[in-house]
mmCIF file of C-alpha atoms in Angstrom:
data_model
loop_
_atom_site.group_PDB
_atom_site.id
_atom_site.type_symbol
_atom_site.label_atom_id
_atom_site.label_comp_id
_atom_site.label_asym_id
_atom_site.label_seq_id
_atom_site.Cartn_x
_atom_site.Cartn_y
_atom_site.Cartn_z
ATOM 1 C CA MET T 1 -23.934 -33.819 -48.577
ATOM 2 C CA VAL T 2 -21.377 -35.484 -50.843
ATOM 3 C CA ASP T 3 -19.722 -33.113 -53.555
ATOM 4 C CA ASP T 4 -19.767 -35.974 -56.818
ATOM 5 C CA ALA T 5 -19.674 -33.605 -59.388
ATOM 6 C CA PRO T 6 -17.512 -34.934 -60.829
ATOM 7 C CA ALA T 7 -16.507 -37.610 -58.446
ATOM 8 C CA THR T 8 -12.861 -37.614 -58.719
ATOM 9 C CA ARG T 9 -13.051 -33.830 -57.269
ATOM 10 C CA THR T 10 -10.138 -32.669 -55.120
ATOM 11 C CA TRP T 11 -9.599 -29.500 -53.016
ATOM 12 C CA HIS T 12 -7.141 -27.211 -52.206
ATOM 13 C CA ILE T 13 -7.633 -24.442 -49.692
ATOM 14 C CA HIS T 14 -4.597 -22.013 -49.267
ATOM 15 C CA LEU T 15 -4.667 -20.815 -45.503
ATOM 16 C CA GLY T 16 -2.143 -17.632 -46.052
ATOM 17 C CA ALA T 17 -1.348 -16.768 -43.229
ATOM 18 C CA HIS T 18 -1.159 -13.508 -43.038
ATOM 19 C CA LYS T 19 1.492 -10.774 -44.205
ATOM 20 C CA THR T 20 2.556 -13.771 -46.096
ATOM 21 C CA ALA T 21 2.004 -12.352 -49.872
ATOM 22 C CA THR T 22 -1.479 -13.994 -49.346
ATOM 23 C CA THR T 23 -2.557 -11.244 -51.202
ATOM 24 C CA HIS T 24 -0.583 -11.059 -54.225
ATOM 25 C CA LEU T 25 -1.652 -14.977 -54.832
ATOM 26 C CA GLN T 26 -5.112 -14.256 -54.604
ATOM 27 C CA ASP T 27 -4.575 -11.475 -57.151
ATOM 28 C CA ALA T 28 -2.195 -13.792 -59.559
ATOM 29 C CA LEU T 29 -5.066 -16.031 -58.884
ATOM 30 C CA SER T 30 -8.176 -14.160 -59.375
ATOM 31 C CA ALA T 31 -6.161 -12.729 -63.080
ATOM 32 C CA ARG T 32 -6.026 -16.262 -64.359
ATOM 33 C CA LYS T 33 -9.064 -17.688 -63.530
ATOM 34 C CA ASP T 34 -10.748 -17.873 -66.751
ATOM 35 C CA ALA T 35 -7.617 -19.814 -67.882
ATOM 36 C CA LEU T 36 -7.790 -21.741 -64.904
ATOM 37 C CA GLN T 37 -11.863 -22.977 -65.082
ATOM 38 C CA GLY T 38 -10.401 -23.720 -68.782
ATOM 39 C CA ASP T 39 -7.948 -26.185 -67.655
ATOM 40 C CA GLY T 40 -11.050 -27.501 -64.702
ATOM 41 C CA VAL T 41 -9.397 -26.018 -61.720
ATOM 42 C CA PHE T 42 -12.574 -23.780 -60.282
ATOM 43 C CA TYR T 43 -11.152 -20.945 -58.581
ATOM 44 C CA LEU T 44 -13.834 -19.133 -56.741
ATOM 45 C CA PRO T 45 -11.757 -15.186 -56.277
ATOM 46 C CA HIS T 46 -11.232 -13.158 -52.504
ATOM 47 C CA ALA T 47 -13.534 -10.612 -53.091
ATOM 48 C CA GLU T 48 -16.395 -13.835 -53.300
ATOM 49 C CA ALA T 49 -14.558 -16.229 -50.943
ATOM 50 C CA ARG T 50 -14.153 -13.910 -47.984
ATOM 51 C CA PRO T 51 -17.846 -13.645 -47.558
ATOM 52 C CA LEU T 52 -18.579 -17.192 -48.811
ATOM 53 C CA LEU T 53 -16.539 -18.112 -45.886
ATOM 54 C CA GLN T 54 -18.084 -16.045 -43.267
ATOM 55 C CA PHE T 55 -21.100 -18.168 -43.310
ATOM 56 C CA ARG T 56 -23.193 -15.165 -42.525
ATOM 57 C CA ASP T 57 -26.191 -17.982 -44.354
ATOM 58 C CA VAL T 58 -25.644 -20.495 -41.845
ATOM 59 C CA PRO T 59 -27.817 -19.993 -38.557
ATOM 60 C CA LEU T 60 -26.099 -20.513 -35.106
ATOM 61 C CA SER T 61 -27.111 -22.426 -32.002
ATOM 62 C CA PRO T 62 -29.378 -19.981 -30.180
ATOM 63 C CA LEU T 63 -26.696 -19.898 -27.097
ATOM 64 C CA MET T 64 -24.480 -19.047 -29.616
ATOM 65 C CA ARG T 65 -26.677 -15.924 -30.626
ATOM 66 C CA LEU T 66 -27.388 -15.069 -27.060
ATOM 67 C CA ARG T 67 -23.988 -14.864 -26.259
ATOM 68 C CA ARG T 68 -22.854 -12.599 -29.270
ATOM 69 C CA ARG T 69 -25.678 -10.106 -28.623
ATOM 70 C CA LEU T 70 -24.808 -9.426 -24.130
ATOM 71 C CA ALA T 71 -21.202 -9.542 -26.255
ATOM 72 C CA GLY T 72 -22.399 -6.353 -29.003
ATOM 73 C CA GLU T 73 -20.458 -8.883 -31.032
ATOM 74 C CA THR T 74 -21.286 -7.838 -35.031
ATOM 75 C CA TRP T 75 -19.896 -10.714 -36.771
ATOM 76 C CA TRP T 76 -19.847 -14.391 -36.500
ATOM 77 C CA PRO T 77 -17.880 -15.523 -33.574
ATOM 78 C CA ASP T 78 -15.027 -18.263 -34.242
ATOM 79 C CA ARG T 79 -15.575 -19.637 -30.853
ATOM 80 C CA ALA T 80 -18.984 -20.090 -32.293
ATOM 81 C CA PHE T 81 -16.706 -23.326 -35.277
ATOM 82 C CA GLY T 82 -16.432 -24.746 -31.425
ATOM 83 C CA SER T 83 -19.649 -26.419 -32.169
ATOM 84 C CA ALA T 84 -19.358 -30.262 -34.093
ATOM 85 C CA ARG T 85 -23.303 -29.245 -35.107
ATOM 86 C CA HIS T 86 -22.451 -25.461 -36.071
ATOM 87 C CA ALA T 87 -19.022 -27.069 -38.094
ATOM 88 C CA ARG T 88 -21.306 -30.114 -39.783
ATOM 89 C CA ALA T 89 -23.191 -27.210 -41.122
ATOM 90 C CA CYS T 90 -20.751 -24.433 -42.405
ATOM 91 C CA ALA T 91 -18.987 -27.354 -44.474
ATOM 92 C CA THR T 92 -21.902 -28.281 -45.631
ATOM 93 C CA GLU T 93 -22.749 -25.176 -46.944
ATOM 94 C CA LEU T 94 -19.873 -24.935 -48.517
ATOM 95 C CA VAL T 95 -19.826 -28.174 -50.875
ATOM 96 C CA SER T 96 -23.402 -26.594 -51.959
ATOM 97 C CA VAL T 97 -22.174 -24.007 -53.302
ATOM 98 C CA ILE T 98 -19.069 -24.696 -54.075
ATOM 99 C CA GLY T 99 -20.774 -28.254 -56.270
ATOM 100 C CA ALA T 100 -23.188 -25.906 -58.140
ATOM 101 C CA ARG T 101 -21.027 -23.188 -59.390
ATOM 102 C CA ALA T 102 -17.669 -25.804 -59.545
ATOM 103 C CA GLU T 103 -19.955 -27.592 -62.041
ATOM 104 C CA THR T 104 -17.518 -30.030 -64.611
ATOM 105 C CA ALA T 105 -14.503 -29.032 -62.468
ATOM 106 C CA HIS T 106 -12.018 -31.722 -61.205
ATOM 107 C CA ARG T 107 -10.065 -29.302 -58.558
ATOM 108 C CA VAL T 108 -11.600 -26.850 -56.273
ATOM 109 C CA VAL T 109 -8.974 -24.118 -55.080
ATOM 110 C CA LEU T 110 -9.818 -21.349 -52.476
ATOM 111 C CA SER T 111 -7.534 -19.131 -50.689
ATOM 112 C CA GLU T 112 -8.542 -17.230 -47.041
ATOM 113 C CA GLU T 113 -6.307 -16.528 -44.803
ATOM 114 C CA ASN T 114 -8.812 -15.426 -42.036
ATOM 115 C CA LEU T 115 -9.711 -19.269 -41.315
ATOM 116 C CA LEU T 116 -6.781 -19.563 -39.342
ATOM 117 C CA GLY T 117 -7.839 -16.616 -37.907
ATOM 118 C CA ARG T 118 -8.130 -12.893 -37.707
ATOM 119 C CA LEU T 119 -5.185 -11.118 -37.352
ATOM 120 C CA ARG T 120 -5.921 -9.121 -34.179
ATOM 121 C CA SER T 121 -5.139 -12.689 -32.989
ATOM 122 C CA VAL T 122 -1.698 -12.572 -33.420
ATOM 123 C CA PHE T 123 -1.592 -10.003 -30.403
ATOM 124 C CA THR T 124 -3.964 -12.103 -27.889
ATOM 125 C CA GLY T 125 -1.691 -14.880 -28.322
ATOM 126 C CA ASP T 126 -4.199 -17.543 -29.790
ATOM 127 C CA TYR T 127 -3.125 -17.146 -33.122
ATOM 128 C CA PHE T 128 -0.425 -20.364 -33.525
ATOM 129 C CA ALA T 129 -2.690 -22.286 -31.071
ATOM 130 C CA GLY T 130 -4.887 -22.979 -33.875
ATOM 131 C CA SER T 131 -8.581 -20.816 -34.901
ATOM 132 C CA PRO T 132 -11.950 -23.371 -33.753
ATOM 133 C CA ARG T 133 -13.074 -22.258 -37.549
ATOM 134 C CA LEU T 134 -9.988 -24.752 -39.132
ATOM 135 C CA ASN T 135 -12.846 -27.728 -37.245
ATOM 136 C CA LEU T 136 -15.454 -27.288 -40.339
ATOM 137 C CA LEU T 137 -12.245 -28.240 -42.841
ATOM 138 C CA GLY T 138 -12.167 -31.100 -40.562
ATOM 139 C CA ASP T 139 -15.675 -32.014 -41.510
ATOM 140 C CA LEU T 140 -14.827 -31.176 -45.236
ATOM 141 C CA ALA T 141 -12.157 -33.770 -45.061
ATOM 142 C CA THR T 142 -14.197 -36.547 -44.465
ATOM 143 C CA ARG T 143 -16.333 -35.210 -47.343
ATOM 144 C CA VAL T 144 -14.210 -34.706 -50.230
ATOM 145 C CA PRO T 145 -10.042 -35.270 -50.252
ATOM 146 C CA VAL T 146 -8.167 -31.399 -49.077
ATOM 147 C CA HIS T 147 -4.924 -30.671 -49.433
ATOM 148 C CA LEU T 148 -4.214 -27.417 -47.259
ATOM 149 C CA TYR T 149 -1.624 -24.843 -47.987
ATOM 150 C CA LEU T 150 0.617 -22.461 -45.854
ATOM 151 C CA ALA T 151 3.060 -20.186 -45.827
ATOM 152 C CA VAL T 152 5.724 -18.857 -43.103
ATOM 153 C CA ARG T 153 7.948 -16.219 -41.929
ATOM 154 C CA PRO T 154 10.246 -15.590 -38.897
ATOM 155 C CA LEU T 155 8.360 -13.719 -36.079
ATOM 156 C CA ASP T 156 10.763 -10.967 -36.170
ATOM 157 C CA THR T 157 9.160 -9.841 -39.361
ATOM 158 C CA PHE T 158 6.203 -11.462 -39.071
ATOM 159 C CA LEU T 159 4.583 -9.253 -36.260
ATOM 160 C CA PRO T 160 6.192 -6.100 -37.275
ATOM 161 C CA SER T 161 4.175 -6.454 -40.582
ATOM 162 C CA ALA T 162 0.828 -8.131 -39.121
ATOM 163 C CA TYR T 163 1.119 -4.712 -36.512
ATOM 164 C CA ALA T 164 1.122 -2.337 -39.964
ATOM 165 C CA GLN T 165 -1.928 -4.269 -41.606
ATOM 166 C CA ALA T 166 -3.811 -4.000 -38.231
ATOM 167 C CA LEU T 167 -3.197 -0.159 -37.568
ATOM 168 C CA ARG T 168 -5.246 0.375 -40.428
ATOM 169 C CA THR T 169 -8.142 -1.248 -38.652
ATOM 170 C CA LEU T 170 -8.141 -0.536 -34.979
ATOM 171 C CA PRO T 171 -6.341 1.757 -32.323
ATOM 172 C CA ALA T 172 -3.241 1.253 -31.554
ATOM 173 C CA ASP T 173 -4.707 0.423 -27.951
ATOM 174 C CA ARG T 174 -6.555 -2.055 -28.683
ATOM 175 C CA LEU T 175 -3.401 -4.103 -30.087
ATOM 176 C CA ASN T 176 -0.840 -3.937 -27.039
ATOM 177 C CA PHE T 177 2.383 -4.689 -29.195
ATOM 178 C CA PRO T 178 4.608 -3.591 -26.964
ATOM 179 C CA GLU T 179 2.968 -6.505 -24.512
ATOM 180 C CA THR T 180 3.172 -8.889 -28.024
ATOM 181 C CA VAL T 181 6.920 -8.407 -28.354
ATOM 182 C CA ALA T 182 8.034 -8.606 -24.709
ATOM 183 C CA ARG T 183 5.698 -12.127 -24.657
ATOM 184 C CA VAL T 184 7.408 -13.737 -27.423
ATOM 185 C CA GLN T 185 10.815 -11.973 -26.573
ATOM 186 C CA ALA T 186 9.975 -14.659 -23.528
ATOM 187 C CA HIS T 187 8.338 -17.239 -24.972
ATOM 188 C CA PRO T 188 8.289 -17.015 -28.598
ATOM 189 C CA PRO T 189 5.156 -19.294 -30.015
ATOM 190 C CA SER T 190 5.986 -22.009 -32.942
ATOM 191 C CA TRP T 191 5.114 -22.070 -36.476
ATOM 192 C CA ALA T 192 5.546 -25.605 -36.336
ATOM 193 C CA ASP T 193 2.738 -25.886 -33.489
ATOM 194 C CA LEU T 194 0.182 -23.784 -35.895
ATOM 195 C CA ALA T 195 0.648 -27.040 -38.022
ATOM 196 C CA GLN T 196 0.077 -28.966 -35.556
ATOM 197 C CA ALA T 197 -2.942 -27.707 -34.771
ATOM 198 C CA ILE T 198 -4.333 -27.772 -38.402
ATOM 199 C CA CYS T 199 -2.710 -31.222 -38.956
ATOM 200 C CA ASP T 200 -5.103 -31.919 -35.432
ATOM 201 C CA ARG T 201 -8.326 -30.490 -36.407
ATOM 202 C CA VAL T 202 -7.698 -31.590 -40.253
ATOM 203 C CA PRO T 203 -7.216 -35.161 -40.000
ATOM 204 C CA ARG T 204 -7.235 -36.095 -42.874
ATOM 205 C CA ALA T 205 -5.940 -33.535 -45.340
ATOM 206 C CA HIS T 206 -2.619 -32.721 -46.319
ATOM 207 C CA LEU T 207 -0.357 -29.708 -45.616
ATOM 208 C CA THR T 208 2.170 -28.001 -47.903
ATOM 209 C CA ILE T 209 4.160 -25.257 -46.461
ATOM 210 C CA TRP T 210 6.227 -22.857 -47.858
ATOM 211 C CA GLU T 211 8.615 -19.663 -46.643
ATOM 212 C CA TYR T 212 7.560 -16.558 -47.377
ATOM 213 C CA GLY T 213 10.916 -14.933 -48.217
ATOM 214 C CA ALA T 214 11.024 -17.898 -51.605
ATOM 215 C CA TYR T 215 7.493 -16.399 -52.360
ATOM 216 C CA ALA T 216 9.436 -13.238 -55.229
ATOM 217 C CA ALA T 217 11.628 -16.408 -57.119
ATOM 218 C CA HIS T 218 8.687 -18.689 -57.179
ATOM 219 C CA GLY T 219 5.539 -17.795 -56.955
ATOM 220 C CA ASP T 220 4.876 -18.956 -60.339
ATOM 221 C CA ALA T 221 5.832 -22.437 -58.983
ATOM 222 C CA ILE T 222 4.323 -21.841 -56.012
ATOM 223 C CA ARG T 223 0.811 -21.463 -58.434
ATOM 224 C CA ARG T 224 2.002 -24.793 -59.840
ATOM 225 C CA LEU T 225 1.422 -26.205 -56.370
ATOM 226 C CA ILE T 226 -1.670 -25.489 -55.434
ATOM 227 C CA THR T 227 -4.006 -25.678 -59.220
ATOM 228 C CA GLY T 228 -1.494 -28.458 -60.294
ATOM 229 C CA LEU T 229 -1.443 -26.937 -63.614
ATOM 230 C CA PRO T 230 1.734 -25.809 -65.706
ATOM 231 C CA GLY T 231 2.006 -22.135 -64.762
ATOM 232 C CA ASP T 232 2.961 -19.336 -67.153
ATOM 233 C CA ASP T 233 6.306 -18.169 -65.581
ATOM 234 C CA ASP T 234 4.813 -14.314 -65.694
ATOM 235 C CA PRO T 235 6.642 -12.538 -63.183
ATOM 236 C CA SER T 236 4.223 -8.770 -64.474
ATOM 237 C CA ASP T 237 2.436 -9.427 -61.699
ATOM 238 C CA PRO T 238 2.191 -5.976 -59.681
ATOM 239 C CA ARG T 239 2.861 -6.345 -55.666
ATOM 240 C CA PRO T 240 -0.145 -4.940 -54.267
ATOM 241 C CA THR T 241 1.128 -1.733 -52.541
ATOM 242 C CA ARG T 242 -2.003 -1.754 -49.830
ATOM 243 C CA THR T 243 -0.811 -4.363 -47.951
ATOM 244 C CA LEU T 244 3.456 -3.736 -48.529
ATOM 245 C CA SER T 245 4.284 -2.928 -44.901
ATOM 246 C CA PRO T 246 5.486 0.882 -44.377
ATOM 247 C CA SER T 247 8.468 2.783 -42.601
ATOM 248 C CA ALA T 248 8.390 3.176 -38.848
ATOM 249 C CA ARG T 249 7.898 6.841 -38.788
ATOM 250 C CA ALA T 250 3.986 5.799 -40.500
ATOM 251 C CA ILE T 251 3.300 3.013 -37.886
ATOM 252 C CA HIS T 252 4.578 5.695 -35.256
ATOM 253 C CA LEU T 253 1.967 7.986 -36.925
ATOM 254 C CA ALA T 254 -0.247 5.603 -37.311
ATOM 255 C CA GLU T 255 -0.086 4.745 -33.866
ATOM 256 C CA GLN T 256 -1.210 8.489 -32.980
ATOM 257 C CA LEU T 257 -4.620 7.722 -34.788
ATOM 258 C CA PRO T 258 -7.612 8.051 -31.615
ATOM 259 C CA GLU T 259 -9.723 6.974 -34.716
ATOM 260 C CA ALA T 260 -12.018 4.302 -34.226
ATOM 261 C CA ASP T 261 -14.168 3.994 -36.716
ATOM 262 C CA TRP T 262 -12.547 1.035 -39.150
ATOM 263 C CA THR T 263 -13.734 2.583 -42.119
ATOM 264 C CA LYS T 264 -12.625 6.423 -41.296
ATOM 265 C CA ARG T 265 -9.058 5.027 -40.225
ATOM 266 C CA ALA T 266 -7.977 2.430 -43.136
ATOM 267 C CA ALA T 267 -8.465 6.001 -44.896
ATOM 268 C CA ARG T 268 -6.340 7.848 -42.919
ATOM 269 C CA VAL T 269 -3.889 5.119 -42.553
ATOM 270 C CA GLU T 270 -3.364 4.647 -45.997
ATOM 271 C CA ARG T 271 -2.294 8.120 -46.342
ATOM 272 C CA ILE T 272 0.417 7.873 -43.791
ATOM 273 C CA TYR T 273 1.680 4.902 -45.767
ATOM 274 C CA GLY T 274 1.574 6.486 -48.966
ATOM 275 C CA ASP T 275 3.224 9.408 -47.729
ATOM 276 C CA HIS T 276 6.327 7.547 -45.289
ATOM 277 C CA PRO T 277 7.310 4.256 -47.099
ATOM 278 C CA ARG T 278 10.578 2.701 -46.471
ATOM 279 C CA SER T 279 13.576 3.883 -48.148
ATOM 280 C CA ASP T 280 16.773 4.658 -47.343
ATOM 281 C CA ARG T 281 15.633 7.883 -45.223
ATOM 282 C CA GLU T 282 13.621 5.935 -43.793
ATOM 283 C CA GLY T 283 13.806 3.217 -42.098
ATOM 284 C CA PRO T 284 11.603 -0.276 -41.453
ATOM 285 C CA HIS T 285 10.107 -0.657 -37.760
ATOM 286 C CA ARG T 286 12.259 -3.006 -36.183
ATOM 287 C CA PRO T 287 10.598 -3.892 -32.504
ATOM 288 C CA PHE T 288 13.284 -5.887 -31.616
ATOM 289 C CA ASP T 289 17.337 -5.972 -31.179
ATOM 290 C CA ALA T 290 19.932 -7.465 -33.053
ATOM 291 C CA ALA T 291 20.292 -10.164 -30.198
ATOM 292 C CA ALA T 292 16.000 -10.924 -30.048
ATOM 293 C CA ARG T 293 15.986 -11.262 -33.725
ATOM 294 C CA ALA T 294 18.763 -13.558 -33.829
ATOM 295 C CA ARG T 295 17.078 -15.549 -31.231
ATOM 296 C CA LEU T 296 13.741 -15.637 -33.370
ATOM 297 C CA GLN T 297 15.664 -16.586 -36.572
ATOM 298 C CA ALA T 298 17.062 -19.378 -34.353
ATOM 299 C CA ALA T 299 13.743 -20.345 -33.330
ATOM 300 C CA TYR T 300 12.261 -20.559 -36.977
ATOM 301 C CA ARG T 301 14.842 -22.690 -38.707
ATOM 302 C CA ASP T 302 14.035 -25.497 -35.731
ATOM 303 C CA ASP T 303 10.421 -24.580 -36.231
ATOM 304 C CA LEU T 304 10.774 -25.367 -39.924
ATOM 305 C CA ALA T 305 12.930 -28.911 -38.989
ATOM 306 C CA ARG T 306 10.291 -29.771 -36.239
ATOM 307 C CA MET T 307 7.421 -29.429 -39.534
ATOM 308 C CA ALA T 308 9.504 -31.680 -41.969
ATOM 309 C CA ARG T 309 9.621 -34.592 -39.580
ATOM 310 C CA MET T 310 5.901 -34.177 -38.854
ATOM 311 C CA PRO T 311 3.335 -36.926 -41.199
ATOM 312 C CA ARG T 312 0.954 -35.242 -43.664
ATOM 313 C CA VAL T 313 3.181 -32.470 -43.621
ATOM 314 C CA ARG T 314 5.863 -31.105 -46.564
ATOM 315 C CA VAL T 315 7.767 -28.537 -46.415
ATOM 316 C CA VAL T 316 8.929 -26.734 -49.993
ATOM 317 C CA GLN T 317 12.443 -26.473 -50.377
ATOM 318 C CA PHE T 318 12.827 -24.865 -54.116
ATOM 319 C CA GLY T 319 15.881 -25.423 -55.822
ATOM 320 C CA GLU T 320 16.308 -29.139 -55.258
ATOM 321 C CA ALA T 321 16.328 -31.941 -57.489
#
């Protein structure tokens, strides 16, 4: 099935990553949804995009249904996308649904960080190898022109921020964060490896990368990259408080919670984080010492240089001519 209405339609998919101002970008695009539509850009708000990209209406193979039942899983497992047949079915579903809704729009914009893998995969060591979910984008790119977008940040700040977010839904003993810290200090994972995995799984797409630290000053320019439209240079979009990183004391208190029911846990952790925000009195959570932070920062700079040399990858440097 080909998305041919109009024939020149392009797809622009923001992959995240987690904890790189993804929620703020999604909220900003949602607030401009109607204006974007008037200019020929269809943006599916994240509240609708995430359920769609779960692909619950696309049946799993009998073997995957059996594995899922035996494992007691309640979601569609990422490994299902390792099947070319399932990835193809999901891409077909996505083209059909978006094609019906986008109407005459010449550009489709989506943003969904779980296409890179669930947040928990950051702590299992799988995240930087590339999620099997990327396979559906590989199939999609054989049908329509696809451009992908990714934000990156140094591991010494990325990992603590991801841990704070994960504690909202998972108890500390299921995240094994001390093991993650030790593993990262010994063998730091690589954003360049993730970029290469994206390119390998979606070989027909182009990938644009920017640094998380640039978002605060250049959020409007980043939106222009994704939408292809002149921005409004509006600094008034509030930063979502639900995703702000809390203080070290808040992390310690959240780690003590045994609650495993994610809905109850999320409410309790939200209160803790609200009561103990980062401040001059309550400092940030810093699991890496100064020497480790310096090594991770150096590795990050090496990653940026390596990604800039990759074919079909553009690392955006704001402020340059």
